[in-house]
XYZ file of C-alpha atoms in Angstrom:
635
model
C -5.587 6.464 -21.785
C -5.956 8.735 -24.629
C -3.957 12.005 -25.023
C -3.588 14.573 -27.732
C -0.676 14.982 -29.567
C 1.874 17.561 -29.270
C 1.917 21.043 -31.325
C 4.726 22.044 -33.589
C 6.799 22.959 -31.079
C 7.670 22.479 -27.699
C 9.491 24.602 -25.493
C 11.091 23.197 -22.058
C 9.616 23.081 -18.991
C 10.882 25.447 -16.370
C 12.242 23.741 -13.220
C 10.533 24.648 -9.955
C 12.628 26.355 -7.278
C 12.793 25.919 -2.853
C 13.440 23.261 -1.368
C 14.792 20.389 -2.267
C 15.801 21.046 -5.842
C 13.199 19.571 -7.888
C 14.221 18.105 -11.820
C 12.817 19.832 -14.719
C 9.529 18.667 -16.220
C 8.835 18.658 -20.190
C 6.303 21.206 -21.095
C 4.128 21.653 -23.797
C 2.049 24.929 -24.998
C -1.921 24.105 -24.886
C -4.659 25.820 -26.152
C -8.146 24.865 -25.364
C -8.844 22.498 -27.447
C -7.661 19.013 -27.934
C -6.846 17.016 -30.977
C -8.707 16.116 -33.975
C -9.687 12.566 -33.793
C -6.817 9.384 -35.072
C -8.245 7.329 -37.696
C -9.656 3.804 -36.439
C -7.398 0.893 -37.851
C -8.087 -0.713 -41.071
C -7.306 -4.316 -39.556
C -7.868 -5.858 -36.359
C -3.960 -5.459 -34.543
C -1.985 -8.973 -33.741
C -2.537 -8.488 -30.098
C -5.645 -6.776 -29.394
C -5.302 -4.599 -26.000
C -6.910 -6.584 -23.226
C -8.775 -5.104 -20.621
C -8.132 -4.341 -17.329
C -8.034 -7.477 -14.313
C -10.976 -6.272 -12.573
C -10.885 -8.758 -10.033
C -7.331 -8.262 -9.753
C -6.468 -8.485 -6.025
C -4.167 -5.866 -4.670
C -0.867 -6.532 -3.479
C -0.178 -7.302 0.058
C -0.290 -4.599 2.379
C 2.492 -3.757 4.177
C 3.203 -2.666 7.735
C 3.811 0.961 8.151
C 4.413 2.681 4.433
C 4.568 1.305 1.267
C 8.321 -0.518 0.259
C 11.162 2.014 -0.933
C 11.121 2.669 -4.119
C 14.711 4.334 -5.331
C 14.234 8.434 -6.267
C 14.484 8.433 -9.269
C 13.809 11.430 -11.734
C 10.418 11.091 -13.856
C 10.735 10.675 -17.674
C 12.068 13.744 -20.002
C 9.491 12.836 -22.764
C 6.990 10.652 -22.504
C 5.086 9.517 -25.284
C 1.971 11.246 -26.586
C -0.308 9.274 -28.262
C -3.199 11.045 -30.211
C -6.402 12.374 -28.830
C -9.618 12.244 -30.997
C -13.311 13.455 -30.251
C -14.784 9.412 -30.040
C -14.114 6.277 -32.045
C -14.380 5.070 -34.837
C -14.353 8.715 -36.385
C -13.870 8.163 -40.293
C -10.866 10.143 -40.952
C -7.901 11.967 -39.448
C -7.118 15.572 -39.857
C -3.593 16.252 -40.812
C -1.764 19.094 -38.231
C -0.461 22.145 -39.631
C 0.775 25.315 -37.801
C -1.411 26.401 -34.944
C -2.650 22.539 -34.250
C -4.176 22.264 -30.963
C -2.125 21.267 -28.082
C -2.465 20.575 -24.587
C -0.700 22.218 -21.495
C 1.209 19.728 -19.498
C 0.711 18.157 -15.908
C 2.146 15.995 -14.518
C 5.430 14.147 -16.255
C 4.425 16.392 -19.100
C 1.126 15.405 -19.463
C -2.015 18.409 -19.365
C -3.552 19.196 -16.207
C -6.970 19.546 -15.207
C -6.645 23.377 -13.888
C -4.119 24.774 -15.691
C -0.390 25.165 -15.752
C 2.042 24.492 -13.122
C 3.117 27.994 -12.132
C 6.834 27.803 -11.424
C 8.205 30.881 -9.564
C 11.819 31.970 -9.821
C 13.983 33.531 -7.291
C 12.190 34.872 -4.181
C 8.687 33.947 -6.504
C 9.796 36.129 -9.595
C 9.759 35.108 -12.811
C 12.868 35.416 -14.642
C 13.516 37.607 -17.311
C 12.794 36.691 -21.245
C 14.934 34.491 -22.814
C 16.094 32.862 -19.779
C 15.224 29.344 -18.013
C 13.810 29.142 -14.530
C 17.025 28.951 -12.333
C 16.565 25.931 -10.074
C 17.508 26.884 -6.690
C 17.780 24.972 -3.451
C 16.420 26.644 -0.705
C 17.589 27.214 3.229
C 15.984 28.516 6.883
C 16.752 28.389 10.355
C 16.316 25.060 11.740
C 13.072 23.870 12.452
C 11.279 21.019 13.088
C 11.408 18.531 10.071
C 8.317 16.868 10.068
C 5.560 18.725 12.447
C 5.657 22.575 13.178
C 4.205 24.738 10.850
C 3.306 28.367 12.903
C 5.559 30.263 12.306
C 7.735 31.412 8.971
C 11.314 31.284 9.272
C 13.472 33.341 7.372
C 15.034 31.933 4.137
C 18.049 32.677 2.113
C 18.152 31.855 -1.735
C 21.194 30.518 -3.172
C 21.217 30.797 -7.358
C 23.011 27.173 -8.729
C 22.164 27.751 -12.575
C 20.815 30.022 -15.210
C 20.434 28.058 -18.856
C 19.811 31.099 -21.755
C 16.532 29.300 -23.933
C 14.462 30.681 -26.929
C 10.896 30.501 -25.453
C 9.613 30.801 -21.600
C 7.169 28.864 -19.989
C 5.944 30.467 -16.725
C 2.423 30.823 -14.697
C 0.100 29.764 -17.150
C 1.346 32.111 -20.060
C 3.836 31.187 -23.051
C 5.080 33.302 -24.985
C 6.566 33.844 -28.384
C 8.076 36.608 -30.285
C 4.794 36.388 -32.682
C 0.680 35.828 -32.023
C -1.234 34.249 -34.212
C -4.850 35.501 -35.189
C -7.806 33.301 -34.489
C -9.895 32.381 -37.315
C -13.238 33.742 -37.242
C -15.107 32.510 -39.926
C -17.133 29.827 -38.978
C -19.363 29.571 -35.473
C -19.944 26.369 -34.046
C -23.131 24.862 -31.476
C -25.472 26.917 -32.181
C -27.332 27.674 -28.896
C -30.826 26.256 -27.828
C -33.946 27.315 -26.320
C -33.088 28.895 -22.982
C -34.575 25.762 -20.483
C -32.051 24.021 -17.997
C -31.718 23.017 -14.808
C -30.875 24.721 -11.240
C -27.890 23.382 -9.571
C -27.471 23.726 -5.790
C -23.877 24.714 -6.220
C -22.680 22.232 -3.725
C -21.401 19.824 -6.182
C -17.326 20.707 -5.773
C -15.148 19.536 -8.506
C -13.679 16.705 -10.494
C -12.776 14.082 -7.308
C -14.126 16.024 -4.534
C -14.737 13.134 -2.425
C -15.923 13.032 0.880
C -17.753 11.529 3.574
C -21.431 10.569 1.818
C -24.299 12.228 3.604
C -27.905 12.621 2.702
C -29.578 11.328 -0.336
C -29.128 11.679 -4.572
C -30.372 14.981 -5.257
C -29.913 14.572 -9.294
C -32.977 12.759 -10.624
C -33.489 11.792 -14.321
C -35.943 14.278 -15.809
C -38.982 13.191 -18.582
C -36.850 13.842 -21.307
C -33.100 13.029 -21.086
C -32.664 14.924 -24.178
C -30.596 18.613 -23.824
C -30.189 21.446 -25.912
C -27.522 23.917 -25.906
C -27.973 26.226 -23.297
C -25.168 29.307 -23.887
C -21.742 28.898 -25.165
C -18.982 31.415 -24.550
C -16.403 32.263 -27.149
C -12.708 31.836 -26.146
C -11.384 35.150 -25.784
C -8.388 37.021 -27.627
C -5.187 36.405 -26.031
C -2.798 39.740 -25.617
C -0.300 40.642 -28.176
C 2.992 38.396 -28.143
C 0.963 35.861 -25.837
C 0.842 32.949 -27.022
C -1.645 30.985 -24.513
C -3.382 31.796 -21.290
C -4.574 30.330 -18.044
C -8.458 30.710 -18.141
C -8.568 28.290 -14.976
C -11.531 27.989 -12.660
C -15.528 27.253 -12.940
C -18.122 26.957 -9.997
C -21.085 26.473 -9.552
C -24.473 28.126 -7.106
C -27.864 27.758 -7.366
C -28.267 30.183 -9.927
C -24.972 31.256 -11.353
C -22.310 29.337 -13.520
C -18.777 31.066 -13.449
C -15.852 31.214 -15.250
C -12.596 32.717 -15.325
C -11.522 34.313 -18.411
C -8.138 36.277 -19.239
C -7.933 38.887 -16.392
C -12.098 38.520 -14.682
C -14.654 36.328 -13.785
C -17.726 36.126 -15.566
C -21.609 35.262 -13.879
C -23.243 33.854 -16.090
C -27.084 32.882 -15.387
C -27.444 29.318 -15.231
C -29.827 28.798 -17.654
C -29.954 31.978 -20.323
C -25.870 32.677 -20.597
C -27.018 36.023 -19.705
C -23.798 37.689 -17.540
C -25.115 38.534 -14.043
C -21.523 39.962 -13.233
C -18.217 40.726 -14.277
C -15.119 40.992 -11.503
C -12.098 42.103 -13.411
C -9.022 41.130 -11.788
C -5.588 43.114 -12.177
C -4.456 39.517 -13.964
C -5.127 36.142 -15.012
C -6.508 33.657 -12.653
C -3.457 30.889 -11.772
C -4.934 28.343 -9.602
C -8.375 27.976 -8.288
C -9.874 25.557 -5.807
C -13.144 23.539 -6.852
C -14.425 23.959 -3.545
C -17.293 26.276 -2.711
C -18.924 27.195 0.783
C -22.690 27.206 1.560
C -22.165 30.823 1.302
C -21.104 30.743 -2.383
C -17.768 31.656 -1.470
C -14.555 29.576 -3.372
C -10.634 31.112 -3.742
C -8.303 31.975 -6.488
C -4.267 32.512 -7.166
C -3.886 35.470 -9.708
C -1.196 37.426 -10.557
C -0.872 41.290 -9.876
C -1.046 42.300 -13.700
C -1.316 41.433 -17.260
C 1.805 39.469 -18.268
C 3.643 40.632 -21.128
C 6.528 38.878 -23.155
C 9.165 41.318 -21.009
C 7.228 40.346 -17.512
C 5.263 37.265 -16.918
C 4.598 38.421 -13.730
C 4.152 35.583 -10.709
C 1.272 34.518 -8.606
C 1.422 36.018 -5.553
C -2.108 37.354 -5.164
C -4.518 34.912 -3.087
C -8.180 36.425 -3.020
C -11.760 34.938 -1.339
C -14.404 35.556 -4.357
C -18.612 35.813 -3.599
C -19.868 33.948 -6.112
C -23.520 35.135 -5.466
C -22.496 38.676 -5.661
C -19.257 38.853 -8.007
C -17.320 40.316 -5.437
C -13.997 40.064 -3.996
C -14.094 39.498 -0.114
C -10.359 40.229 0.256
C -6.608 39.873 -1.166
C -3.971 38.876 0.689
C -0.146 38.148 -0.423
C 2.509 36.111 1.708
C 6.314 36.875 2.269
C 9.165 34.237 1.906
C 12.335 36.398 4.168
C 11.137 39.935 2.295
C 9.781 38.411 -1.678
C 6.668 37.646 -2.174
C 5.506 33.781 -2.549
C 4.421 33.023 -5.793
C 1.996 30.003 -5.332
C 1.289 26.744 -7.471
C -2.083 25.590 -5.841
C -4.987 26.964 -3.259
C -8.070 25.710 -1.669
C -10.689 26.236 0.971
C -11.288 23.282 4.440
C -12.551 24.280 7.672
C -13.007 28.068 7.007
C -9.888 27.989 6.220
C -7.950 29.339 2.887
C -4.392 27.973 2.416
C -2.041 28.211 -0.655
C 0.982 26.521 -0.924
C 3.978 26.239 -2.999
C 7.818 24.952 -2.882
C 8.949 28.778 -2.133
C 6.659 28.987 1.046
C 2.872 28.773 1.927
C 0.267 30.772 4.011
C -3.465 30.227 5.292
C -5.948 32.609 6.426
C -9.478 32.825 7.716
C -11.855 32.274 5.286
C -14.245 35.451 6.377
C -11.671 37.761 7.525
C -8.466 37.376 6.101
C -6.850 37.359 8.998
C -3.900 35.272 8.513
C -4.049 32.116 10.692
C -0.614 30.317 10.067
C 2.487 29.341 7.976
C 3.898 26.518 7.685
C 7.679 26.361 9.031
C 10.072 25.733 6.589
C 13.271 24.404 7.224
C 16.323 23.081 4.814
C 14.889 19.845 4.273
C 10.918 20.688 4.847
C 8.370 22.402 3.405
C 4.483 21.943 2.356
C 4.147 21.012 -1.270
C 0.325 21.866 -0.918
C -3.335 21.356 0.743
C -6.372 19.566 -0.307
C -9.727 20.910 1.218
C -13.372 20.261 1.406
C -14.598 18.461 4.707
C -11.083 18.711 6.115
C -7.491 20.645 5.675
C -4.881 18.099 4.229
C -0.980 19.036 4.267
C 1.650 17.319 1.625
C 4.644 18.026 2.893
C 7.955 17.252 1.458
C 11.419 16.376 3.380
C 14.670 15.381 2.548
C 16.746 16.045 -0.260
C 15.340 15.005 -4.021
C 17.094 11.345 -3.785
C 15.717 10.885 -0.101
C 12.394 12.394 -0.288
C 9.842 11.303 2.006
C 6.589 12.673 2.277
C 3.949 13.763 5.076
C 0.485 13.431 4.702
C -0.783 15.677 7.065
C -4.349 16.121 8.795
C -3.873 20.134 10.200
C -6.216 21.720 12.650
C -7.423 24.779 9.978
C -7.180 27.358 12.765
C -4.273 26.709 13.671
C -1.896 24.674 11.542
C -1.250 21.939 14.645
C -0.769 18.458 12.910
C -3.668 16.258 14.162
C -2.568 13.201 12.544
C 0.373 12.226 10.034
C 1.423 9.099 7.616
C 4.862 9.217 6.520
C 5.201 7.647 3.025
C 8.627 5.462 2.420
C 11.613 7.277 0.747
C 11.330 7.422 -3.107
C 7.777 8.189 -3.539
C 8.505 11.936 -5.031
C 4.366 13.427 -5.434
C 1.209 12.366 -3.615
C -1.676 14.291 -4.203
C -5.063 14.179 -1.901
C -8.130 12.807 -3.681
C -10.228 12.873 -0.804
C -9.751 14.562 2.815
C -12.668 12.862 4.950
C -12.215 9.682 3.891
C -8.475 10.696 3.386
C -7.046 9.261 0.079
C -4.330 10.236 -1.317
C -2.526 8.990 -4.349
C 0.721 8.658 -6.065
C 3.402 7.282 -8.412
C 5.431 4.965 -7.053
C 8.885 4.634 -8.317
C 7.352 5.963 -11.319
C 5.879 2.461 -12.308
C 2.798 4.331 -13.828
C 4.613 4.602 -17.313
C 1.617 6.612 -18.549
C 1.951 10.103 -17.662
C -1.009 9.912 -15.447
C 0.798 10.207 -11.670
C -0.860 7.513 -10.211
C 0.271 3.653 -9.643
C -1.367 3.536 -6.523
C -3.783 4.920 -3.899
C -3.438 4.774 -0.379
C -6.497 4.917 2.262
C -5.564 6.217 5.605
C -7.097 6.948 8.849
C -6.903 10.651 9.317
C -7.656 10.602 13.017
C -4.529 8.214 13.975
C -2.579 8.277 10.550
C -1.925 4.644 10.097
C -2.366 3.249 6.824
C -5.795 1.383 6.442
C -5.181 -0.234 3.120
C -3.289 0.210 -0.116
C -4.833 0.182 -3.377
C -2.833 -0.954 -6.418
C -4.068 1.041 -10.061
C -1.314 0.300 -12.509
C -1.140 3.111 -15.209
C -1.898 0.311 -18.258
C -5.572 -0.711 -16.138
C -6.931 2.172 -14.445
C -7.699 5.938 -16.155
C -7.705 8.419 -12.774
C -4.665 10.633 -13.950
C -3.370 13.705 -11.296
C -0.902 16.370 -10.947
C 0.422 15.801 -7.929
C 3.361 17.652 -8.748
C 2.318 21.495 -8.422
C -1.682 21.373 -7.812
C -1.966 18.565 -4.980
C -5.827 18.333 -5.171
C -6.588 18.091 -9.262
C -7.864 14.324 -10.204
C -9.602 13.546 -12.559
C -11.376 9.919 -13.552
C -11.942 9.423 -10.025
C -14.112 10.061 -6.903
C -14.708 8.789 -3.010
C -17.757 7.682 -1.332
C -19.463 5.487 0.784
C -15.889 4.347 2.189
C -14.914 3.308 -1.680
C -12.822 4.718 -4.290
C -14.189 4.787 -7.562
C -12.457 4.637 -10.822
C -12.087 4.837 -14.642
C -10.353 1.359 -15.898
C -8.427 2.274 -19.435
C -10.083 1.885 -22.524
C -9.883 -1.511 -24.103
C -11.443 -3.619 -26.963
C -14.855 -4.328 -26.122
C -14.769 -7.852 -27.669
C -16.358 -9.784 -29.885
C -16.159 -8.917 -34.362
C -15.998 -5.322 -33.907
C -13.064 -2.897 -33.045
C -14.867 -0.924 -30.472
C -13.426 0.310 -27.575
C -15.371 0.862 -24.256
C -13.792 1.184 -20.328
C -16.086 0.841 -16.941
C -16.284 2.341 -13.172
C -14.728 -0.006 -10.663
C -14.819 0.427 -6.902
C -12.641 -0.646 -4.228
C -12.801 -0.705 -0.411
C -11.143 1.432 1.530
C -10.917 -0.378 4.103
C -9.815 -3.738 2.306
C -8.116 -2.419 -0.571
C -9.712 -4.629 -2.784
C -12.068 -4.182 -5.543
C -15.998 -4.476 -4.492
C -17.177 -6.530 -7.887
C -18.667 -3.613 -8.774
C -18.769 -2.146 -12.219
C -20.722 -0.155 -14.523
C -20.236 -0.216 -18.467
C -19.987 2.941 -20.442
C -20.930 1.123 -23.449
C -19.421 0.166 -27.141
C -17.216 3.249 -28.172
C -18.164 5.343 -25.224
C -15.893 6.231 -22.356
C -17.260 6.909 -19.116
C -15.325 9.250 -16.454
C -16.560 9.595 -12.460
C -17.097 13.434 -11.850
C -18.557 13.594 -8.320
C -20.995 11.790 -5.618
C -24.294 12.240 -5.321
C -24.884 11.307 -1.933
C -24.684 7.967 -1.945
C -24.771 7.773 -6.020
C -21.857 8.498 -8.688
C -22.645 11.266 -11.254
C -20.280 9.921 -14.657
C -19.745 11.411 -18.149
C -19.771 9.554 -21.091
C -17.533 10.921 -23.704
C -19.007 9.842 -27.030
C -18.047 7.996 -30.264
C -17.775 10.719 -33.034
C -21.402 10.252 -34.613
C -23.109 10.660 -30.643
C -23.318 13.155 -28.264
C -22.511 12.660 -24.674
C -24.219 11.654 -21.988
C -24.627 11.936 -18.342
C -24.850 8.812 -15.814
C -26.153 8.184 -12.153
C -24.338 5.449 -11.018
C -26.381 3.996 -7.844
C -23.835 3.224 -4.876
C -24.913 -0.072 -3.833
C -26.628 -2.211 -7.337
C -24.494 -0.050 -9.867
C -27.420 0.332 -11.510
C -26.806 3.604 -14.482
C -29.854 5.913 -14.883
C -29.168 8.277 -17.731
C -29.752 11.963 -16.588
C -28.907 13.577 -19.925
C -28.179 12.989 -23.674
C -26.511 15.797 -25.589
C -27.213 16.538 -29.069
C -25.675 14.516 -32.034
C -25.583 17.229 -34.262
C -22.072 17.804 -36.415
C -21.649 21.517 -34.699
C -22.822 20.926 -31.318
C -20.424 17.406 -31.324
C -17.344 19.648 -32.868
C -17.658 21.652 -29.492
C -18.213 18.606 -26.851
C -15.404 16.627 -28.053
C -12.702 19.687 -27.978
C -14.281 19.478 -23.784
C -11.774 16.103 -22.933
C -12.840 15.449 -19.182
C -8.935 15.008 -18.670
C -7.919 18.558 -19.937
C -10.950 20.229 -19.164
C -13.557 21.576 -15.972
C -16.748 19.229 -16.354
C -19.574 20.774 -13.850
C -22.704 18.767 -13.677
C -25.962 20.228 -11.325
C -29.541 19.749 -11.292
C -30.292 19.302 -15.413
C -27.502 21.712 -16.409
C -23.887 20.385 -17.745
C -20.834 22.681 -18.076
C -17.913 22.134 -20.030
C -15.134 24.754 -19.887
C -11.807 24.818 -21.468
C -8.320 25.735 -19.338
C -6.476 27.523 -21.115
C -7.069 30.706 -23.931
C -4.680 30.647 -27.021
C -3.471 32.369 -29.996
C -3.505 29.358 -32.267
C -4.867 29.626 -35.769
C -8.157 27.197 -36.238
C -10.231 26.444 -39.180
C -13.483 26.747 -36.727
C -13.999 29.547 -34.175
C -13.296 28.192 -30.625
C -15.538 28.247 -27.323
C -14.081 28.229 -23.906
C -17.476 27.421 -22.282
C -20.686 24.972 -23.664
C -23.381 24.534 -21.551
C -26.118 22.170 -22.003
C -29.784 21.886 -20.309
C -32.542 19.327 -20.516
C -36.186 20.094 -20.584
């Protein structure tokens, strides 16, 4: 799997804090764009890469949980291999001060919706200069595994405070200086106005579910798009280095995006704003989901950040989509602090937020708050994943003796309907689908790639058992997620029709050529093991699952450098590939598109209309100006 490489410098992750003491992850600025592309090799290598077993059978299933794997702590510094706009670009781009970088995810590598926000004591963000103390958190007794009502009071205890130079914390970093973002030349220069209308039902990157009712996306009479609006990035403040800009939905008629302290309606077709809802501060978390109503929720924080206060994310708000409006705000205590959250998202008209300092949910209309999980010493709910159903990852046991509960909740009330227990050294799971419920996760951090996935497991969320266990080694399979603050964020992978399907790694594409290509596999959910089914992206494309269609996978094909990307219906059953769109080849537009990586960036695909958004809003000096948002549209 491809990845950018890192910028000049590199300031440490923050460690997380609550219960059980979590280890440091390495952390890397980002801005939004990724790398310039690595220059293809001059001579075939010794050992070409091969590609991935694809009718590799899984390994045997076992009884109840998958075999203990030992605890250990995930790498301090993985490798980062560059990132480039396609292959077989003709030349690489030397990296000078300012070089794009990406924000980290999980095990250092960046995440599809933004930063992990760490909070620090009693969700506070330490002061400047200072590392996140790690501390190890304890309640009144409660019920380790189950009960989740009612919150229990919790006392802090401080173990560490390491002075550092630089501080990484809730999507901001910062730096005693701000660059100035070079302005002088424009890039993609929009097209005639014509798209398509969306039905703003589409979710996000690996919002599987149960498949009902028929493809909705047909291919139109011309596949080819034009540029339909692109939106600058915008400035970051003064001494802020980069910025979480996380968060893009879609409704019939509006596309929006979060930008450094709002949320921008923007008209699906024109650009043209509809509405602006500023917001006290930036935007940390935001779930994909959104509700027939047009209604989807957000983390922010309760000001600007500055380099003396980087402020946490304790605010959880309901936004209306149709009408740019905030349906309410509501914050959640840990003993008397505030809870500064990592992740959010909407199932069963129900909003729930989690974090490792405490979590909260509340009723979707209303506001009313419906539950909290009960902590204990050893317990506490890592996070939720949403859409059909409400999906709890809950963590026990000290870091060397974790085990985790997946947990099917009643929304209304928090009651645990059904639970799996994963064995003891499996450290993050996070929940690619909730109806079929999939989640997935690293075990014994075999992965070796950064991505946070060595293996899915199916499971039945009406009784809990296990149904089947799905092997992806990191060096075959390109789904990456970060399980380890936002739970529900995968990308390169998507659940339907009772099957997983999945990006294989990019490999040589064989024959005389050094091309590189990668396909969509499927497995059974039920089986575990792979269907025969695949679909080709093609020589020097890559092709990424975004979302069903009914009973139909919508991909993106991320182009060789001389291309533009494309769009793919996948048909369930004959894997059949119908294209739906074909963006422009043109040197600008392509410059744009290839800074989009569907790994470290929001890809939202609707009826004719494609929208790529960047995460994250920087200070970082660039020889082009930069676009957080391109949106294309076919005739």
């Amino acid at each position: 799997m491809s990845q950018p490489p890192p910028p000049p410098s590199q300031p440490p992750q923050q460690p997380g804090f609550g219960p059980p003491q979590e280890p440091s992850e390495p952390q890397t600025p980002a801005p939004s764009a990724p790398a310039t592309p690595p220059t293809p090799p001059a001579q075939p290598p010794q050992q070409p890469p091969a590609g991935p077993d694809l009718n590799k059978a899984p390994q045997p299933q076992p009884g109840y949980g998958y075999p203990q794997a030992p605890g250990t702590p995930p790498p301090a510094a993985p490798p980062t291999p560059p990132q480039g706009p396609g292959y077989g670009y003709p030349q690489q781009q030397p990296a000078g001060y300012g070089y794009p970088a990406q924000q980290p995810g999980p095990y250092g590598r960046p995440g599809p919706y933004g930063q992990p926000q760490q909070p620090g004591p009693y969700g506070q963000q330490p002061p400047y200069g200072y590392a996140q103390p790690t501390m190890p958190m304890q309640a009144q007794a409660g019920q380790p595994g189950g009960g989740r009502k009612v919150n229990a009071q919790v006392a802090i205890i401080v173990s560490a405070v390491v002075a550092i130079a630089l501080i990484v914390g809730g999507g901001v970093w910062y730096a005693n200086s701000s660059g100035k973002d070079d302005d002088k030349q424009t890039t993609a220069e929009g097209g005639d106005t014509k798209g398509g209308e969306g039905d703003g039902k589409e979710g996000g990157s690996g919002d599987g579910g149960a498949t009902t009712g028929e493809a909705e996306e047909k291919a139109p009479a011309a596949t080819g798009s034009k540029v339909l609006f692109q939106v600058p990035s915008p400035e970051v403040p003064k001494g802020v280095t980069t910025i979480s800009i996380a968060g893009s939905w879609l409704t019939d008629s509006v596309y929006a995006k979060s930008g450094l302290s709002e949320i921008t309606g923007y008209d699906r077709k024109s650009g043209t704003k509809k509405w602006t809802l500023d917001l006290p501060g930036p935007v940390c978390a935001a779930t994909p989901h959104v509700t027939e109503d047009n209604k989807t929720a957000i983390v922010h924080k309760p000001a600007m950040p500055s380099k003396t206060d980087p402020q946490a994310c304790t605010e959880v708000a309901v936004v209306d989509l149709a009408a740019g409006s905030k349906v309410w705000t509501k914050t959640a205590k840990s003993g008397t602090m505030p809870v500064s959250f990592n992740n959010v998202t909407i199932g069963g008209g129900t909003v729930a937020a989690g974090s490792t300092s405490g979590g909260a949910a509340w009723d979707l209309a209303t506001g009313d708050e419906r539950w909290a999980p009960k902590t204990s010493d050893s317990c506490y709910d890592a996070g939720y994943g949403g859409g059909a159903k409400l999906v709890a990852v809950r963590k026990c046991g000290s870091y060397d003796q974790r085990q985790l509960h997946i947990q099917n909740v009643d929304p209304k009330t928090g009651d645990v309907l059904a639970e799996y227990k994963m064995d003891e050294g499996i450290e993050y799971a996070a929940v690619v689908s909730t109806d079929p419920l999939v989640v997935a996760a690293d075990v014994g951090d075999s992965a070796g790639d950064g991505s946070g996935i060595s293996d899915f497991f199916s499971i039945d969320n009406k009784t809990g058992k296990l149904r089947a266990r799905l092997s992806a080694p990191g060096d075959e399979f390109a789904a990456r997620c970060d399980a380890i603050y936002k739970v529900e964020n995968c990308t390169g992978v998507t659940v339907g029709n009772d099957r997983l399907y999945i990006a294989t790694e990019e490999h040589d594409s064989g024959g005389d050529s050094y091309s590189q290509t990668n396909e969509v596999v499927a497995f059974d959910l039920a089986t575990g093991k792979q269907t025969g089914q695949r679909a080709d992206a093609g020589e020097n494309y890559e092709i990424f699952p975004l979302r069903m269609d009914g009973p139909d996978v919508i991909a993106y094909k991320r182009p060789p450098y001389d291309k533009g990307g494309q769009v793919v219906s996948i048909d369930g059953e004959s894997f059949k590939e119908t294209v739906l769109m074909e963006n422009p080849s043109t040197e600008a537009v392509r410059d744009v598109e290839s800074r989009m990586s569907p790994d470290y960036s929001e890809i939202q695909f609707g009826q004719g209309g494609l929208y790529m958004s960047s995460v994250y809003a920087s200070d970082f000096t660039s020889r082009e100006k930069e676009y957080s948002v391109i949106a294309f549209g076919t005739e």
